[in-house]
PDB file of C-alpha atoms in Angstrom:
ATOM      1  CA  UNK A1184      -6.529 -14.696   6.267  1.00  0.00           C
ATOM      2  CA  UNK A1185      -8.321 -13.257   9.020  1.00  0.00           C
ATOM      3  CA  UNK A1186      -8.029  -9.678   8.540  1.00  0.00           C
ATOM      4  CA  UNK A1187      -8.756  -9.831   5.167  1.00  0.00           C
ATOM      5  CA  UNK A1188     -12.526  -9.612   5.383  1.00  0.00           C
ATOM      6  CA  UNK A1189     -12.283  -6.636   7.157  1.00  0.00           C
ATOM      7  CA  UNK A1190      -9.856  -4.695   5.054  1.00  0.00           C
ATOM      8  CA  UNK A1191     -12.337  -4.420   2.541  1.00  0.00           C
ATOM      9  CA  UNK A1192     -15.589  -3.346   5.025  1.00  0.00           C
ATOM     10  CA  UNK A1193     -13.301  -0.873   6.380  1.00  0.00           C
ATOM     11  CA  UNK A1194     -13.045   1.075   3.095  1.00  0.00           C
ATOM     12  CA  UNK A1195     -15.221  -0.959   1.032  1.00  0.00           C
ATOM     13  CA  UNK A1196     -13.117  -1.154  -1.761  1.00  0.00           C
ATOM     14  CA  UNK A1197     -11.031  -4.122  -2.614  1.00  0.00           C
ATOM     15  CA  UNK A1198      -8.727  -5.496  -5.393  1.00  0.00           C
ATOM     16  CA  UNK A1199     -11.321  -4.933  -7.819  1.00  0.00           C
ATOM     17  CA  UNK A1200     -11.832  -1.279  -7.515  1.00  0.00           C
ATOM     18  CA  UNK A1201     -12.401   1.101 -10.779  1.00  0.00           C
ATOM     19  CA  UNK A1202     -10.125   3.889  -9.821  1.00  0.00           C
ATOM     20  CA  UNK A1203      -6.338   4.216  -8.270  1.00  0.00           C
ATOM     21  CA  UNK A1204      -7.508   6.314  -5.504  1.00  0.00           C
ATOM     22  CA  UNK A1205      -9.299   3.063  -4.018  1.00  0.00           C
ATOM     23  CA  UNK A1206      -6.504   1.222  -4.400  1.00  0.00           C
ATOM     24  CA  UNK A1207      -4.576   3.623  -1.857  1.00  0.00           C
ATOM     25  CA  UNK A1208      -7.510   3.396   0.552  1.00  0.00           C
ATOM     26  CA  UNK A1209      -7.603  -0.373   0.290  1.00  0.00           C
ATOM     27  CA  UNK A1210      -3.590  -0.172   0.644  1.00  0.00           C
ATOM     28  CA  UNK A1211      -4.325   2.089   3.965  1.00  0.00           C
ATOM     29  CA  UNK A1212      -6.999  -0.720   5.126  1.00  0.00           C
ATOM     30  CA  UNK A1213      -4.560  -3.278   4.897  1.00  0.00           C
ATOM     31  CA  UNK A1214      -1.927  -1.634   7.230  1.00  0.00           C
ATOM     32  CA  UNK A1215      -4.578  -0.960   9.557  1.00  0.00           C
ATOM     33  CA  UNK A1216      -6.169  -4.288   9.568  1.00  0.00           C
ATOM     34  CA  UNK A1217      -2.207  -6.196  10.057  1.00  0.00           C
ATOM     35  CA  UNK A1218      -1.606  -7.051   6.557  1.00  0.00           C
ATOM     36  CA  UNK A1219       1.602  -5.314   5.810  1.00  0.00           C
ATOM     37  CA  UNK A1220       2.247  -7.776   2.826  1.00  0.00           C
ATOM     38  CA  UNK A1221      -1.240  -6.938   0.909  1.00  0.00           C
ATOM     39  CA  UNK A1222      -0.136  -3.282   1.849  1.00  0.00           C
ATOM     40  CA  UNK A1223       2.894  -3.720   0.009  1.00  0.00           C
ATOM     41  CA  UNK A1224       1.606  -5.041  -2.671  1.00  0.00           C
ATOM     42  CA  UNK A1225      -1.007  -2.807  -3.409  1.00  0.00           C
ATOM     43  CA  UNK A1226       0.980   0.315  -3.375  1.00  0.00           C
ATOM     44  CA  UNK A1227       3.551  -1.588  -5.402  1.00  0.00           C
ATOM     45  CA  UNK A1228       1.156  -1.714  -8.302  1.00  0.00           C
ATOM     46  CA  UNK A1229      -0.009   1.624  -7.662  1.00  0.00           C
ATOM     47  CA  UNK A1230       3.729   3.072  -8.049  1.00  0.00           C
ATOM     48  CA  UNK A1231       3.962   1.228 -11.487  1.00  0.00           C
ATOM     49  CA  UNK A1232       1.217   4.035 -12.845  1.00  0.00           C
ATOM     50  CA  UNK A1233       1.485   7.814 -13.363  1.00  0.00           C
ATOM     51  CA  UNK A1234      -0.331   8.818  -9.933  1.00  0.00           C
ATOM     52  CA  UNK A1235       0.086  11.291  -6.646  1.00  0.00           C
ATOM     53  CA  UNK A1236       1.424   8.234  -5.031  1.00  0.00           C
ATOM     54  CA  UNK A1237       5.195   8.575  -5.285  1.00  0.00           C
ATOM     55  CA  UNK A1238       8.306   7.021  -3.299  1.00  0.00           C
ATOM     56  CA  UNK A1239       8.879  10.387  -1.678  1.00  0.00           C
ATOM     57  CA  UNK A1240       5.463  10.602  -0.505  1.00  0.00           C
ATOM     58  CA  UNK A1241       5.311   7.345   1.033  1.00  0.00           C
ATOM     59  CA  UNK A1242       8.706   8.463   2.630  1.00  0.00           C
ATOM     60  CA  UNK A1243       6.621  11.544   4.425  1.00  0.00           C
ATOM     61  CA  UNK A1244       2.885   9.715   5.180  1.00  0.00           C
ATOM     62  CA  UNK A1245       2.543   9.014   8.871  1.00  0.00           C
ATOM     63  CA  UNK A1246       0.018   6.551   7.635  1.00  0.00           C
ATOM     64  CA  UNK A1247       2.804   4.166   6.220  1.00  0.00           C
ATOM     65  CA  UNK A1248       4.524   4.095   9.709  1.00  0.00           C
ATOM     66  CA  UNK A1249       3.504   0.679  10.714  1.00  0.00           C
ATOM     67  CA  UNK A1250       5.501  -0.609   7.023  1.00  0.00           C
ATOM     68  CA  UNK A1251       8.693   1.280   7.650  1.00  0.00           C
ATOM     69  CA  UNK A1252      10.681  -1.646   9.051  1.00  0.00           C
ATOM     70  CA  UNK A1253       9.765  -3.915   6.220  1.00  0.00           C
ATOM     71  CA  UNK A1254      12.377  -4.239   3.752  1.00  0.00           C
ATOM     72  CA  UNK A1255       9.942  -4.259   0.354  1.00  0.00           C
ATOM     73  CA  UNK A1256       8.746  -0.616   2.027  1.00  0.00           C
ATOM     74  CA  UNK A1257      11.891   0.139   2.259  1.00  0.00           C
ATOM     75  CA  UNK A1258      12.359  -0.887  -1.818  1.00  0.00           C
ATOM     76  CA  UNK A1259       9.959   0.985  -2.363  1.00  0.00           C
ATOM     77  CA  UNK A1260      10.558   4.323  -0.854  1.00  0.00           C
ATOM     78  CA  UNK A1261      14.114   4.185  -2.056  1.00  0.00           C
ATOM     79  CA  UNK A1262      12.816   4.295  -5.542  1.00  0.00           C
ATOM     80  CA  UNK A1263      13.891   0.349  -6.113  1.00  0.00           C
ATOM     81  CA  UNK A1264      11.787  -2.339  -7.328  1.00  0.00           C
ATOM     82  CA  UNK A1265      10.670  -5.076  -5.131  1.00  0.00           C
ATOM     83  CA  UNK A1266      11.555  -8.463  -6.601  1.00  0.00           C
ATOM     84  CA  UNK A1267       9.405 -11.128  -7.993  1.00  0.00           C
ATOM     85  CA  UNK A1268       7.692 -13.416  -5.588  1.00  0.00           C
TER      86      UNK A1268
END
């Protein structure tokens, strides 16, 4: 995918990253990069763990804006779980 590559050289982290907080950076690389999907998924994982990430902050972060009209964000901040692909 073309944005892909530069997801991870904008934050330098990618899918392989030792600690949560990368994972929300790579999540935030995605959206910016046009890769609402990868987005999704990453913070989908990240909401499965005990973290600062929670539906109700993705509900108030300005940086999730660009997801807001896609349904799985919309799972998501409504406390639901997205289905299986």
């Amino acid at each position: 995918m073309p944005g892909e590559g530069r997801a991870q050289i904008c934050f330098g982290w990618g899918r392989n990253a030792n600690s949560r907080g990368a994972g929300v950076d790579g999540a935030r690389a995605y959206v910016v990069t046009g890769q609402p999907e990868k987005a999704i998924d990453e913070l989908e994982q990240l909401l499965k763990v005990p973290y600062h990430l929670t539906p109700a902050w993705l509900r108030i972060d300005p940086t999730w804006d660009p997801l807001r009209s896609n349904p799985r964000f919309k799972r998501l901040v409504e406390g639901g779980a997205t289905p299986a692909a």
